[in-house]
PDB file of C-alpha atoms in Angstrom:
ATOM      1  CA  UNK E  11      33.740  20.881 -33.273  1.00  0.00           C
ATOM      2  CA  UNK E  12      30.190  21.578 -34.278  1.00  0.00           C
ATOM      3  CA  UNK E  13      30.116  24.215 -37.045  1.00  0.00           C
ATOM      4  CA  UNK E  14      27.273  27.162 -36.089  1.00  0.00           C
ATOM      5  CA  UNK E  15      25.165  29.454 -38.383  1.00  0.00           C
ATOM      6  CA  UNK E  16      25.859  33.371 -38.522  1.00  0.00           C
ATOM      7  CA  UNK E  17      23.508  34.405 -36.331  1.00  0.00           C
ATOM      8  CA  UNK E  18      24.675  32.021 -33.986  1.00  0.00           C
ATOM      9  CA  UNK E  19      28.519  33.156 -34.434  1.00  0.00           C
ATOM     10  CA  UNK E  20      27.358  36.905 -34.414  1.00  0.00           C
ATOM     11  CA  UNK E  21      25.711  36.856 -31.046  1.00  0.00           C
ATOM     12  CA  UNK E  22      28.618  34.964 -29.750  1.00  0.00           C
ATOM     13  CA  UNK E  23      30.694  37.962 -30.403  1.00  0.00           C
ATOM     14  CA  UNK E  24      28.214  39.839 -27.789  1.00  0.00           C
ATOM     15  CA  UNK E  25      29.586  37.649 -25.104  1.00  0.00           C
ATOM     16  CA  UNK E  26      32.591  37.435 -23.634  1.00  0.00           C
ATOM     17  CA  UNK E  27      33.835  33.625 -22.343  1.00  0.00           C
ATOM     18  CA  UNK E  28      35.533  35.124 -19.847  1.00  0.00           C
ATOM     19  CA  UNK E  29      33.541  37.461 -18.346  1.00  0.00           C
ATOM     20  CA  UNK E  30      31.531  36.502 -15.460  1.00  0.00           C
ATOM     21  CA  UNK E  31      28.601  38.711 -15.866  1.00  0.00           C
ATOM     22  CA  UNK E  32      26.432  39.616 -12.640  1.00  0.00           C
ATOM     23  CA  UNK E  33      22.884  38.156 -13.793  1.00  0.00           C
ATOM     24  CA  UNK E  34      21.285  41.765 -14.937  1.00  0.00           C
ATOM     25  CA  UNK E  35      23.717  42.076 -17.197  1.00  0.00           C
ATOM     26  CA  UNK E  36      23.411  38.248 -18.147  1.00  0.00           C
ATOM     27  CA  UNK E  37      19.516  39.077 -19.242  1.00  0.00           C
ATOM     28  CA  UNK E  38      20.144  42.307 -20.862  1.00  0.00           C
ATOM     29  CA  UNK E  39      22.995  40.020 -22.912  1.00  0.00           C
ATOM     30  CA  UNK E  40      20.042  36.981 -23.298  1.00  0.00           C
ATOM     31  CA  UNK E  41      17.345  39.081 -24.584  1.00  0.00           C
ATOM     32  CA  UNK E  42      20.105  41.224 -27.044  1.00  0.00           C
ATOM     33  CA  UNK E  43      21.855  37.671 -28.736  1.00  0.00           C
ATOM     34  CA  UNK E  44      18.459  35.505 -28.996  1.00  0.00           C
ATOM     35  CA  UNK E  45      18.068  35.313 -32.818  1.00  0.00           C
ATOM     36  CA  UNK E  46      15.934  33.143 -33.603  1.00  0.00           C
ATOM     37  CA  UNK E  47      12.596  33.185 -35.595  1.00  0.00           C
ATOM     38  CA  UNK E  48      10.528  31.357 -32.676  1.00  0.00           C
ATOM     39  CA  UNK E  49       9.803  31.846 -28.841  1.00  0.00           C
ATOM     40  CA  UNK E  50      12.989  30.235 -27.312  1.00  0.00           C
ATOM     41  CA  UNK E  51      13.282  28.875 -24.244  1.00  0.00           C
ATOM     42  CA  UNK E  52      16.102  30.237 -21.750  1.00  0.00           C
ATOM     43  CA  UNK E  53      17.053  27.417 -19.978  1.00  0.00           C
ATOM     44  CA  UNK E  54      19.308  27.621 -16.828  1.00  0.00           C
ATOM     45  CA  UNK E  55      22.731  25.042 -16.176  1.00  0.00           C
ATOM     46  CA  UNK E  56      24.217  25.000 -12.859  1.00  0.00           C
ATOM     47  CA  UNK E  57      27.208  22.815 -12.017  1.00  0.00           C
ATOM     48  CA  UNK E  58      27.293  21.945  -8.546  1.00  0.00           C
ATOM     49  CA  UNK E  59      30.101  20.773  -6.307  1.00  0.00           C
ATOM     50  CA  UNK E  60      29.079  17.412  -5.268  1.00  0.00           C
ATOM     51  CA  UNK E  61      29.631  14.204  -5.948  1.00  0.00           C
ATOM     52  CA  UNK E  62      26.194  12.502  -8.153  1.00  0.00           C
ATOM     53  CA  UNK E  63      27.600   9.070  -6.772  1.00  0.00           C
ATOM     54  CA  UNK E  64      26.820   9.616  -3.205  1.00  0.00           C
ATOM     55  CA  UNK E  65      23.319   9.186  -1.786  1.00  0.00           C
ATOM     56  CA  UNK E  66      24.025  11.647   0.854  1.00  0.00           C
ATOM     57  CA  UNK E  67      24.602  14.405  -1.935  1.00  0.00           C
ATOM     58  CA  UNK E  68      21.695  14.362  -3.923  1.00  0.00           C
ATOM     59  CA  UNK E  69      19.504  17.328  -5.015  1.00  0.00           C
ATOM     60  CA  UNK E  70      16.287  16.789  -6.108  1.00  0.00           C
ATOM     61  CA  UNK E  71      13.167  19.128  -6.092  1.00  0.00           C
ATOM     62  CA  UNK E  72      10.357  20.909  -7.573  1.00  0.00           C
ATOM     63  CA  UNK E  73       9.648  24.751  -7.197  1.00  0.00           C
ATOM     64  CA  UNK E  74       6.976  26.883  -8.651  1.00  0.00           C
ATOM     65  CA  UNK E  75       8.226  29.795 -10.744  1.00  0.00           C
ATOM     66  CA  UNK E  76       6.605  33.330 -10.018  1.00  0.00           C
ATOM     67  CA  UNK E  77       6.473  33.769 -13.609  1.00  0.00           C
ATOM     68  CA  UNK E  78       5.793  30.380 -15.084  1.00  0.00           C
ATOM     69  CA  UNK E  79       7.319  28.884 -18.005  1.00  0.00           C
ATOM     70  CA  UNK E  80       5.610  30.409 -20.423  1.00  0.00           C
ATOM     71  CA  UNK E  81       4.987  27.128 -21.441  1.00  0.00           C
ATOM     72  CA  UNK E  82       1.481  25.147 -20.626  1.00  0.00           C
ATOM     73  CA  UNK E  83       2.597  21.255 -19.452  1.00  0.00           C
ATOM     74  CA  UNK E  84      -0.567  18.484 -20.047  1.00  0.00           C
ATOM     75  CA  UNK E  85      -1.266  16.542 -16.825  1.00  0.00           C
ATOM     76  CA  UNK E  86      -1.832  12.821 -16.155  1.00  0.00           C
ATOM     77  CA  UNK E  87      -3.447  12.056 -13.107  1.00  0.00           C
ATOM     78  CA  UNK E  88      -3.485   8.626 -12.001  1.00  0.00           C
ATOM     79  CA  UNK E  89      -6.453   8.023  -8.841  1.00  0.00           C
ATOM     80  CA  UNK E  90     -10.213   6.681  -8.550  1.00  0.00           C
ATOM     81  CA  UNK E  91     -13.346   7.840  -7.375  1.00  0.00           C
ATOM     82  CA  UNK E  92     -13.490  11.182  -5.494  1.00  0.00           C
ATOM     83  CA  UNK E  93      -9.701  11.493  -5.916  1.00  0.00           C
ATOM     84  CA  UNK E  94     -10.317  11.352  -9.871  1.00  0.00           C
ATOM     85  CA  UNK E  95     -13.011  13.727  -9.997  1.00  0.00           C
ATOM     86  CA  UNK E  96     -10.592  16.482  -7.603  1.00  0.00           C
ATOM     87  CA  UNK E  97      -8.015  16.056 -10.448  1.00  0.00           C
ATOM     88  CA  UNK E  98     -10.538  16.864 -13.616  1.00  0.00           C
ATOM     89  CA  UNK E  99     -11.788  19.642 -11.311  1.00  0.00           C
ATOM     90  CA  UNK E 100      -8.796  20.838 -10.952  1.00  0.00           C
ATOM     91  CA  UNK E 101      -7.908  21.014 -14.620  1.00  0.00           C
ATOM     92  CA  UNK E 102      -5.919  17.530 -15.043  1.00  0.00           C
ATOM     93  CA  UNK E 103      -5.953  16.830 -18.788  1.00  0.00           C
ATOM     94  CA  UNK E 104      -5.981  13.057 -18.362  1.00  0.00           C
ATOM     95  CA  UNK E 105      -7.447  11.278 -15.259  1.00  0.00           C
ATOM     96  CA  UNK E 106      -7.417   7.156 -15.256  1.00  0.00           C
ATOM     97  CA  UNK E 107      -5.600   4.098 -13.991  1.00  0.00           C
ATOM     98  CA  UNK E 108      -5.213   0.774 -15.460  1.00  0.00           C
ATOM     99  CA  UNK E 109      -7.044   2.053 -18.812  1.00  0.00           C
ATOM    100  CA  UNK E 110      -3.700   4.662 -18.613  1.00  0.00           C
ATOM    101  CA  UNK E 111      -1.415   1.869 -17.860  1.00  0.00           C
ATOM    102  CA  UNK E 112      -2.767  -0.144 -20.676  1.00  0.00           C
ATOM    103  CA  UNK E 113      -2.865   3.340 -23.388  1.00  0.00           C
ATOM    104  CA  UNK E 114       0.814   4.115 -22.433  1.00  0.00           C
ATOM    105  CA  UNK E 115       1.342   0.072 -22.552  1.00  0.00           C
ATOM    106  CA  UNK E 116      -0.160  -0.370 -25.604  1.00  0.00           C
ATOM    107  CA  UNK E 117      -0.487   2.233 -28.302  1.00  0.00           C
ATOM    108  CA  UNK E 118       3.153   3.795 -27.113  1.00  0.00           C
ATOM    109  CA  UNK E 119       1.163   6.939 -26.026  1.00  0.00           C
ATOM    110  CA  UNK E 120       3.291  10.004 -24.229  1.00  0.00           C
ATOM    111  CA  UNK E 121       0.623  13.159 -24.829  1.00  0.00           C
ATOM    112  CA  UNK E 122       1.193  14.406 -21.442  1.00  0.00           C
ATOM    113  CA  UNK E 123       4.259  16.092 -19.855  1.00  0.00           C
ATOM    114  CA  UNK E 124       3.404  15.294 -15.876  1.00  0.00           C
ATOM    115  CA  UNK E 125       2.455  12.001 -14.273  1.00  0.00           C
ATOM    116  CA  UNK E 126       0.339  12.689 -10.993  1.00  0.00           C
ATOM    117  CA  UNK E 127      -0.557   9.967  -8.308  1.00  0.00           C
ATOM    118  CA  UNK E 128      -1.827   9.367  -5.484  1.00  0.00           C
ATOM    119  CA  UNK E 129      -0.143   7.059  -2.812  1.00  0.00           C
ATOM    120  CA  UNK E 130      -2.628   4.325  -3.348  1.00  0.00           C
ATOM    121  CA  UNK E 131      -2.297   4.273  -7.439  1.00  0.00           C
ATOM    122  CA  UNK E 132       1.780   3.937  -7.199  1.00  0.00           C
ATOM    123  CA  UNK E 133       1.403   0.054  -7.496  1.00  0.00           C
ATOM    124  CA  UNK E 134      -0.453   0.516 -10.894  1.00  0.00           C
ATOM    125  CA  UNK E 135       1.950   3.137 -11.836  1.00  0.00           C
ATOM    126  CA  UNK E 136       4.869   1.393 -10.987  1.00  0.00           C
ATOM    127  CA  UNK E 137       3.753  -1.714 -14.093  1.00  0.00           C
ATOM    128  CA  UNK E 138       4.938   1.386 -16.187  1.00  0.00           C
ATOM    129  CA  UNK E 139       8.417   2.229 -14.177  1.00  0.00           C
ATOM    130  CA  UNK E 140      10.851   1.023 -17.319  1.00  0.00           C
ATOM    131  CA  UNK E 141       8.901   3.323 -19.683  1.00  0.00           C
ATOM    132  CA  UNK E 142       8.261   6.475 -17.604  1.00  0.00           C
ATOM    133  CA  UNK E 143      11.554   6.558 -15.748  1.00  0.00           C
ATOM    134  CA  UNK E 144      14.224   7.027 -18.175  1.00  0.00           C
ATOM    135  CA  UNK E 145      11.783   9.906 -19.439  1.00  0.00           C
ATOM    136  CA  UNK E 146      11.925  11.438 -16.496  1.00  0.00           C
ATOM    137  CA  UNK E 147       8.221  11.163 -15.646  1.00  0.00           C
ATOM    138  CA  UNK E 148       7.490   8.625 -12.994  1.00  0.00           C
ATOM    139  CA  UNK E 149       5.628  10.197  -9.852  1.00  0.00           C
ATOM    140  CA  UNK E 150       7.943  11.075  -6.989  1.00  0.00           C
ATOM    141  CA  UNK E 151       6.654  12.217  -3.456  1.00  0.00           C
ATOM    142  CA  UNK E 152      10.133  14.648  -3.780  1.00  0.00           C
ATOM    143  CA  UNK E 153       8.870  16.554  -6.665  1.00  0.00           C
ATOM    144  CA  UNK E 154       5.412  16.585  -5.151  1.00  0.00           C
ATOM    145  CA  UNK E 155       3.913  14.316  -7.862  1.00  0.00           C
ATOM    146  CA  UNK E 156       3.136  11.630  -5.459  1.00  0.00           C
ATOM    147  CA  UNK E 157       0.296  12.910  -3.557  1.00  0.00           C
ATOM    148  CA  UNK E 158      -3.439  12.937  -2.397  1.00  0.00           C
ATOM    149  CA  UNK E 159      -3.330  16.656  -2.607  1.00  0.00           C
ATOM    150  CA  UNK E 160      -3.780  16.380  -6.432  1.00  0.00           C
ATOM    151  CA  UNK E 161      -5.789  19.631  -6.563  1.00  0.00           C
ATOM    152  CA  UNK E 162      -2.781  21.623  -5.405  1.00  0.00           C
ATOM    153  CA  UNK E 163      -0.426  19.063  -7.724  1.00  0.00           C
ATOM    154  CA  UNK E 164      -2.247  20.074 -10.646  1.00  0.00           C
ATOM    155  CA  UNK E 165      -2.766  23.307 -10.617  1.00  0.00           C
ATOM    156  CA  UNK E 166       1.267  23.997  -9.644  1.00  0.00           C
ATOM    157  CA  UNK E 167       1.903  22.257 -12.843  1.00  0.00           C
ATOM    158  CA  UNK E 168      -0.298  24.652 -14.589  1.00  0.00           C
ATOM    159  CA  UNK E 169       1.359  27.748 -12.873  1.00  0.00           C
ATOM    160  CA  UNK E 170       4.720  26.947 -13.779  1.00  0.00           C
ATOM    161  CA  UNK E 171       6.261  24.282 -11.713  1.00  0.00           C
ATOM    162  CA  UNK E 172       9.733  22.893 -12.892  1.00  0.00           C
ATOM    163  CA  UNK E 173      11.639  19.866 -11.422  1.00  0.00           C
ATOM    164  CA  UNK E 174      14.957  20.147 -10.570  1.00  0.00           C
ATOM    165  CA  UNK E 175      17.505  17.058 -10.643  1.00  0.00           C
ATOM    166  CA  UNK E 176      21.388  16.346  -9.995  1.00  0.00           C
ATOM    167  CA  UNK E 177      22.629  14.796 -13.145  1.00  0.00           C
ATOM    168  CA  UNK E 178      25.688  12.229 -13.536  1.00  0.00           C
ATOM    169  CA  UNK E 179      27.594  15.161 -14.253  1.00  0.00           C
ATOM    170  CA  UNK E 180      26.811  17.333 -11.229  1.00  0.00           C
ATOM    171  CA  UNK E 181      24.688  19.589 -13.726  1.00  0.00           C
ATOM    172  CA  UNK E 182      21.309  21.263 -12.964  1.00  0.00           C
ATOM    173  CA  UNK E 183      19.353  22.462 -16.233  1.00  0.00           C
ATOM    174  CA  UNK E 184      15.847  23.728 -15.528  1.00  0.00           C
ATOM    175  CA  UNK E 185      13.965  26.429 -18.012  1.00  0.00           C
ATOM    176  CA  UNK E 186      13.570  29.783 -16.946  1.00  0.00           C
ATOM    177  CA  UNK E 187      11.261  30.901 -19.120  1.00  0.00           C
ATOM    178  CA  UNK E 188      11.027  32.401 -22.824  1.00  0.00           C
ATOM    179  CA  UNK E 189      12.634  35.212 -24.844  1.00  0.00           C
ATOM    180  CA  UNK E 190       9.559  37.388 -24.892  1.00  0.00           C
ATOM    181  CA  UNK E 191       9.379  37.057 -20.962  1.00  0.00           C
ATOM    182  CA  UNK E 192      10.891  40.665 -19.759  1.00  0.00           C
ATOM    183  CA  UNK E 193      14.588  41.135 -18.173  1.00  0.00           C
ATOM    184  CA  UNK E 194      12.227  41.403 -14.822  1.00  0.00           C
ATOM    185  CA  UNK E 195      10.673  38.343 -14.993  1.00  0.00           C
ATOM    186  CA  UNK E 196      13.343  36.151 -16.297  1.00  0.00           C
ATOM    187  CA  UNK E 197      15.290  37.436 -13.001  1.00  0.00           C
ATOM    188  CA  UNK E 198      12.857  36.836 -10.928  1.00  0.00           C
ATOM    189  CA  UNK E 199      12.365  33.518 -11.996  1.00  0.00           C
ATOM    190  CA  UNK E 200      16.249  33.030 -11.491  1.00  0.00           C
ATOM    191  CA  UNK E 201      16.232  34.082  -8.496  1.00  0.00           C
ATOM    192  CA  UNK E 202      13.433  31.906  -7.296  1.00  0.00           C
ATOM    193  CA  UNK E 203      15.500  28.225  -8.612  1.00  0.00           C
ATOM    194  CA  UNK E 204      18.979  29.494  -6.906  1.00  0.00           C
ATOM    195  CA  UNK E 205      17.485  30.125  -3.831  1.00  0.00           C
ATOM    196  CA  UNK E 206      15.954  26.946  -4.150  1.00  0.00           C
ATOM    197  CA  UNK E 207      18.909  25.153  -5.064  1.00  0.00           C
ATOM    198  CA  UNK E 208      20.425  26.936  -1.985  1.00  0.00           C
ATOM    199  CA  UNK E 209      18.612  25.753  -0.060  1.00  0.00           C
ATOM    200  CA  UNK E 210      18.509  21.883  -1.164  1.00  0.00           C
ATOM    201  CA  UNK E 211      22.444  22.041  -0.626  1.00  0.00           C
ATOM    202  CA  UNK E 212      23.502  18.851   1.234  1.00  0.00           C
ATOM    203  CA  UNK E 213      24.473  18.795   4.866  1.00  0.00           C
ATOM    204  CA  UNK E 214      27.582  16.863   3.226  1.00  0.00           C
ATOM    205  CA  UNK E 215      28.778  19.293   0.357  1.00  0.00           C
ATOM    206  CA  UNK E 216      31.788  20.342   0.528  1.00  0.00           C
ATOM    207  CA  UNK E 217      33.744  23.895  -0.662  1.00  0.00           C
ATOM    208  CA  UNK E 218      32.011  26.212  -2.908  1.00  0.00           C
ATOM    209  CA  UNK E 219      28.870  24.789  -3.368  1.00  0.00           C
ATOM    210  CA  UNK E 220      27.693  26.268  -6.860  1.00  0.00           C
ATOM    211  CA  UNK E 221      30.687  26.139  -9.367  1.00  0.00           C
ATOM    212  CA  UNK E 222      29.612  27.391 -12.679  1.00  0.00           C
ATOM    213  CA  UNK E 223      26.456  29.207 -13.488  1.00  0.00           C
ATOM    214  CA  UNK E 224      25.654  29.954 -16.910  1.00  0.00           C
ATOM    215  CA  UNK E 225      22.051  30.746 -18.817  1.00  0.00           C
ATOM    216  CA  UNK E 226      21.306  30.017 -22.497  1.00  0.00           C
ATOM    217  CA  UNK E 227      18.605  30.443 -25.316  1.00  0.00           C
ATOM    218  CA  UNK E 228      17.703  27.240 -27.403  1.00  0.00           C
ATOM    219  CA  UNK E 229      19.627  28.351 -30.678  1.00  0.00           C
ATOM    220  CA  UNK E 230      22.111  30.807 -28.944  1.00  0.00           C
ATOM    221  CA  UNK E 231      25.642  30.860 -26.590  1.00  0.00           C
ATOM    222  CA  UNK E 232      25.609  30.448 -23.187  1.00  0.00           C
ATOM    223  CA  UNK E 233      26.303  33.063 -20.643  1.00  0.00           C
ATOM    224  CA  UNK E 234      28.356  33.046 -17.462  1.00  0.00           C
ATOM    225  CA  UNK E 235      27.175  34.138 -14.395  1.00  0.00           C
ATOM    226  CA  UNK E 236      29.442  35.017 -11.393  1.00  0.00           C
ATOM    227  CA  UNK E 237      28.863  31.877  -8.762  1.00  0.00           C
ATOM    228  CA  UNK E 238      29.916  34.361  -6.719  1.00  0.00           C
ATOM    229  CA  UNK E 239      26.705  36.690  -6.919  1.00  0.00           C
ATOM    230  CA  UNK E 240      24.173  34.138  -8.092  1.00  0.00           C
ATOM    231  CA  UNK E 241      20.914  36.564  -6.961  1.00  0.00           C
ATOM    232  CA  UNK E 242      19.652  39.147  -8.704  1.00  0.00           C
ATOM    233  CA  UNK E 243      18.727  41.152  -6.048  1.00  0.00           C
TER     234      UNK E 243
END
């Protein structure tokens, strides 16, 4: 077992394991426990009653968050010509193709957090599938990242779009936000991914759909929330 500082131990004495706290209360606990000497990020874990092996019970997404992230993501854009100058416009902090491929290729280069591209640059892209996709960053028309709409791509990105992905382990984790973010806006920002995630629920799940729902800071304990009354509404 991992051995945990004071501060850690002392906010885990605010929380009860057992108690399935309704998510106001979960937020009033988040904001009272976090510790630490930096911004954390509250980050969001779902478990979800499906089976990750099955193609017909996948969940995969992206959602804007009312509230953003309170973090600012760095954009690549892959795309020529007019498409290229729409995504600088639009505040992209990289724009290129093959010169990209051949950076990322070359010099082991990963200053960006989101990979945009249009349809036509996916065959470029794709030269760099081994190195972007176990990172979690190759372009997806699911997530929206695959697009000629790269104004609207980038700029989402910028507001505070997250991705959301079904892990081996049936597990969502998306960030919610920061510490210094109010109760209000941490909530609302909660309530925006579970209604999402409600929403991508597959025509072929099964029982209760969400199983465990729990919230966490970087440094601190997680929190249960009842699956039971997911909103906070």
């Amino acid at each position: 077992m991992p051995k945990h500082g004071k501060k850690y131990e002392d906010a885990a004495k605010e929380i009860s394991r057992e108690t399935l706290y309704d998510p106001q209360e979960a937020f009033a606990l988040i904001k009272k426990t976090a510790t630490a000497k930096f911004d954390e990020t509250v980050e969001l874990a779902v478990r979800l009653n499906l089976d990750p092996r099955q193609a017909d019970q996948q969940v995969r997404g992206a959602v804007v968050l009312p509230n953003g992230t309170g973090r600012t993501r760095s954009v690549l854009v892959f795309a020529k010509g007019e498409k290229a100058k729409e995504a600088e416009a639009a505040g992209a902090d990289f724009v290129g193709a093959e010169d990209m491929v051949e950076k990322i290729q070359k010099e082991n280069w990963f200053e960006f957090d989101v990979v945009v591209a249009t349809p036509d640059m996916m065959g470029v892209v794709g030269k760099l599938g081994r190195i972007l996709g176990p990172k979690g960053l190759m372009p997806n028309p699911k997530t929206g990242t695959v697009t000629m709409d790269v104004t609207k791509a980038v700029e989402e990105v910028k507001a505070g779009k997250v991705e959301y992905r079904l892990d081996k382990a049936a597990n969502v984790h998306v960030p919610l936000g920061k510490v210094s973010f109010d109760e209000e806006k941490l909530l609302a920002n909660y309530t925006t991914l579970i209604e999402t995630l409600i929403k991508a629920k597959p025509a072929a799940a099964k029982g209760q759909y969400m199983k465990n729902v729990a919230i966490s800071t970087t440094m601190g304990p997680g929190i249960r929330i009842n699956p039971q009354k997911p909103l906070g509404k």
